[in-house]
Amino acid sequence: KNEVEQSPQNLTAQEGEFITINCSYSVGISALHWLQQHPGGGIVSLFMLSSGKKKHGRLIATINIQEKHSSLHITASHPRDSAVYICAVRSRDSNYQLIWGAGTKLIIKP
Amino acid sequence: NAGVTQTPKFQVLKTGQSMTLQCAQDMNHEYMSWYRQDPGMGLRLIHYSVGAGITDQGEVPNGYNVSRSTTEDFPLRLLSAAPSQTSVYFCARRTSWQDTEAFFGQGTRLTVV
């Protein structure tokens, strides 16, 4: 079983829909990281969080440490949000290395 | 490029050939790492370095060598390429090993035939 699981693997939605991507992990962590990978391949950081909630524009990330679960929400989705969204956790158990989810491929149709 | 420059962007190798993927950062950050990304899998750590002269193995180090003679550069060497090394490779930097936030290069798409 992977230590970081993302769901769904693939998500297609219409423009304007509210999007939720989930990340569950099984290790002790010091922080969780959401990243975005565009079709061109580049990876950019969206959020780092260790508790609570963070918001940036239309993106909201939440984390529940007790439940070992995080969600990434996108409000008023737009075709330019189409990308792969990746969850990574900083593990306390593995010398603070990053453990990566496999990613969620999001397609927003106009 | 998030302060990380990777070259080349694309490369095709024949089995048994060697090559070096270049990675340079201009932020004087201590921590650099190489990942490979394969379909349906998360990024996997190949090697990392916590500073000049210090390198260590990640999750999938076999078939790869690294060195860190300067803070700026962290090249990844494939000594004898194999088809199993066909992948997309990313170099990343972090301010220090304690930090989580990573800044990635644009990636190198390597095909070994």
Coordinates of C-alpha atoms in Angstrom, one line a residue:
Chain A
K1 CA 0.0 0.0 0.0
N2 CA 1.3 3.4 -0.9
E3 CA 2.1 5.7 2.0
V4 CA 0.4 8.6 0.2
E5 CA -2.8 8.0 -1.7
Q6 CA -4.6 10.5 -3.9
S7 CA -8.2 10.3 -5.1
P8 CA -9.5 10.5 -7.7
Q9 CA -6.8 9.5 -10.1
N10 CA -8.6 11.3 -12.9
L11 CA -11.3 14.0 -12.8
T12 CA -13.1 15.7 -15.6
A13 CA -15.5 18.6 -14.8
Q14 CA -17.2 21.5 -16.5
E15 CA -16.0 25.0 -16.2
G16 CA -17.4 26.6 -13.0
E17 CA -17.7 23.5 -11.0
F18 CA -16.3 23.1 -7.5
I19 CA -13.5 20.6 -7.4
T20 CA -12.2 18.5 -4.6
I21 CA -9.0 16.4 -4.7
N22 CA -8.2 14.2 -1.7
C23 CA -4.9 13.0 -0.2
S24 CA -4.6 10.4 2.5
Y25 CA -1.3 9.4 4.1
S26 CA -0.2 6.7 6.6
V27 CA 3.0 8.1 8.1
G28 CA 3.7 10.7 10.7
I29 CA 4.4 14.0 9.0
S30 CA 5.7 17.4 9.7
A31 CA 4.1 19.1 6.7
L32 CA 2.0 18.4 3.6
H33 CA 2.6 19.9 0.3
W34 CA 0.3 20.4 -2.7
L35 CA 1.9 21.0 -6.1
Q36 CA 0.6 21.5 -9.6
Q37 CA 2.1 20.1 -12.8
H38 CA 1.0 21.6 -16.1
P39 CA 0.9 19.7 -19.4
G40 CA 4.3 21.2 -20.3
G41 CA 5.7 19.3 -17.4
G42 CA 6.9 22.0 -15.0
I43 CA 6.0 21.5 -11.3
V44 CA 5.1 24.4 -9.1
S45 CA 4.3 24.6 -5.4
L46 CA 0.8 25.6 -4.4
F47 CA 0.6 25.2 -0.6
M48 CA 2.6 23.9 2.3
L49 CA 0.5 23.2 5.4
S50 CA 0.8 21.5 8.7
S51 CA -2.5 22.3 10.2
G52 CA -5.8 24.0 9.4
K53 CA -6.5 25.7 6.1
K54 CA -4.8 27.9 3.6
K55 CA -6.4 29.9 0.7
H56 CA -4.8 31.4 -2.3
G57 CA -7.2 32.9 -4.9
R58 CA -9.6 30.1 -5.9
L59 CA -7.6 27.4 -4.3
I60 CA -8.2 26.2 -0.8
A61 CA -6.2 23.5 1.0
T62 CA -7.2 21.9 4.3
I63 CA -5.5 19.3 6.4
N64 CA -6.8 17.1 9.3
I65 CA -3.8 15.8 11.1
Q66 CA -5.8 13.3 13.3
E67 CA -7.4 11.8 10.3
K68 CA -4.2 12.0 8.1
H69 CA -6.1 13.6 5.3
S70 CA -5.9 16.7 3.2
S71 CA -8.1 18.2 0.5
L72 CA -7.4 20.6 -2.2
H73 CA -10.5 22.6 -3.4
I74 CA -10.8 24.7 -6.5
T75 CA -13.8 27.1 -6.7
A76 CA -15.2 28.4 -9.9
S77 CA -12.9 26.0 -11.9
H78 CA -11.6 27.2 -15.3
P79 CA -10.0 25.3 -18.2
R80 CA -6.6 26.8 -17.2
D81 CA -6.8 24.8 -14.0
S82 CA -6.4 21.7 -16.0
A83 CA -3.2 20.0 -14.7
V84 CA -2.0 17.2 -12.5
Y85 CA -2.2 18.0 -8.8
I86 CA 0.3 16.3 -6.6
C87 CA 0.3 15.7 -2.9
A88 CA 3.5 15.2 -1.0
V89 CA 4.2 14.7 2.7
R90 CA 7.3 15.4 4.6
S91 CA 7.8 12.3 6.7
R92 CA 9.0 12.3 10.2
D93 CA 9.7 8.5 9.8
S94 CA 12.0 8.7 6.7
N95 CA 14.6 11.3 7.6
Y96 CA 12.2 14.1 6.6
Q97 CA 12.2 13.0 3.0
L98 CA 9.2 13.9 0.8
I99 CA 6.9 11.1 0.0
W100 CA 4.8 11.7 -3.1
G101 CA 1.3 10.8 -4.2
A102 CA 0.8 9.6 -7.8
G103 CA -1.2 12.7 -8.7
T104 CA -4.7 13.6 -9.8
K105 CA -5.2 14.5 -13.4
L106 CA -7.8 17.3 -13.7
I107 CA -9.4 18.3 -16.9
I108 CA -11.8 21.3 -16.9
K109 CA -14.0 21.5 -20.0
P110 CA -15.2 24.9 -21.2
Chain B
N1 CA 12.4 28.2 -14.0
A2 CA 12.1 28.6 -10.2
G3 CA 15.8 29.2 -10.0
V4 CA 16.6 25.6 -11.2
T5 CA 17.9 25.1 -14.7
Q6 CA 17.9 21.6 -16.2
T7 CA 19.4 20.5 -19.4
P8 CA 18.6 18.9 -21.8
K9 CA 14.8 19.0 -22.0
F10 CA 14.7 15.9 -24.2
Q11 CA 17.2 13.1 -24.9
V12 CA 17.2 9.8 -26.7
L13 CA 19.9 7.3 -25.8
K14 CA 20.8 3.9 -27.0
T15 CA 21.1 1.1 -24.4
G16 CA 24.5 1.1 -22.9
Q17 CA 25.3 4.8 -23.7
S18 CA 26.2 7.2 -20.9
M19 CA 25.1 10.7 -20.4
T20 CA 24.9 13.4 -17.8
L21 CA 21.8 15.4 -16.9
Q22 CA 22.7 18.9 -15.8
C23 CA 21.1 20.8 -13.0
A24 CA 22.1 24.2 -11.8
Q25 CA 20.5 26.5 -9.2
D26 CA 21.2 30.2 -8.6
M27 CA 19.8 30.5 -5.0
N28 CA 22.7 29.1 -3.0
H29 CA 20.4 26.6 -1.5
E30 CA 21.9 23.7 0.4
Y31 CA 19.5 20.9 -0.6
M32 CA 19.2 19.5 -4.1
S33 CA 17.7 16.4 -5.3
W34 CA 16.9 14.3 -8.4
Y35 CA 13.6 12.6 -8.9
R36 CA 12.2 10.4 -11.6
Q37 CA 8.5 10.4 -12.6
D38 CA 6.9 7.4 -14.2
P39 CA 3.3 7.0 -15.3
G40 CA 0.9 6.2 -12.5
M41 CA 3.5 6.6 -9.8
G42 CA 4.6 9.4 -7.6
L43 CA 7.9 11.1 -7.9
R44 CA 10.7 8.8 -6.7
L45 CA 13.9 10.2 -5.1
I46 CA 17.0 9.0 -6.9
H47 CA 19.8 10.9 -5.0
Y48 CA 20.0 14.0 -2.9
S49 CA 22.6 16.3 -1.6
V50 CA 22.5 18.4 1.6
G51 CA 25.5 20.6 0.6
A52 CA 28.6 20.7 -1.5
G53 CA 30.6 17.5 -1.1
I54 CA 27.7 15.6 0.5
T55 CA 25.4 13.2 -1.4
D56 CA 23.2 10.3 -0.4
Q57 CA 21.0 7.8 -2.0
G58 CA 17.3 8.1 -2.3
E59 CA 14.7 5.4 -3.0
V60 CA 15.9 4.4 -6.5
P61 CA 19.6 5.1 -6.8
N62 CA 20.7 2.1 -8.8
G63 CA 22.1 3.0 -12.2
Y64 CA 22.7 6.6 -11.3
N65 CA 25.6 8.6 -9.9
V66 CA 25.8 12.1 -8.6
S67 CA 28.3 14.5 -7.4
R68 CA 28.1 18.0 -5.7
S69 CA 31.4 19.8 -6.1
T70 CA 29.8 23.2 -5.9
T71 CA 26.6 24.5 -4.3
E72 CA 25.3 25.5 -7.7
D73 CA 25.6 22.3 -9.6
F74 CA 24.2 18.8 -9.1
P75 CA 24.6 16.6 -12.2
L76 CA 23.0 13.2 -12.5
R77 CA 25.0 10.6 -14.5
L78 CA 23.7 7.5 -16.2
L79 CA 26.8 5.3 -16.7
S80 CA 25.1 2.6 -18.9
A81 CA 21.6 3.5 -19.9
A82 CA 18.9 0.9 -19.8
P83 CA 15.3 1.0 -21.1
S84 CA 14.1 0.9 -17.5
Q85 CA 15.6 4.4 -17.1
T86 CA 13.2 5.8 -19.6
S87 CA 11.4 8.4 -17.6
V88 CA 11.0 12.1 -16.9
Y89 CA 13.7 13.4 -14.5
F90 CA 13.3 16.4 -12.3
C91 CA 15.9 18.3 -10.3
A92 CA 14.7 20.3 -7.3
R93 CA 16.2 22.6 -4.7
R94 CA 15.2 23.4 -1.2
T95 CA 16.6 26.0 1.1
S96 CA 17.7 23.3 3.5
W97 CA 16.8 19.7 4.2
Q98 CA 14.4 20.8 6.9
D99 CA 12.3 22.8 4.5
T100 CA 9.4 21.1 2.7
E101 CA 8.9 23.6 -0.1
A102 CA 10.7 22.5 -3.2
F103 CA 11.4 24.3 -6.5
F104 CA 11.6 22.2 -9.6
G105 CA 13.4 22.4 -12.9
Q106 CA 11.4 21.9 -16.1
G107 CA 12.3 18.3 -16.4
T108 CA 14.2 16.1 -18.8
R109 CA 12.3 13.6 -20.8
L110 CA 14.7 10.7 -21.4
T111 CA 14.0 7.8 -23.7
V112 CA 16.4 4.8 -23.8
V113 CA 15.9 2.5 -26.8

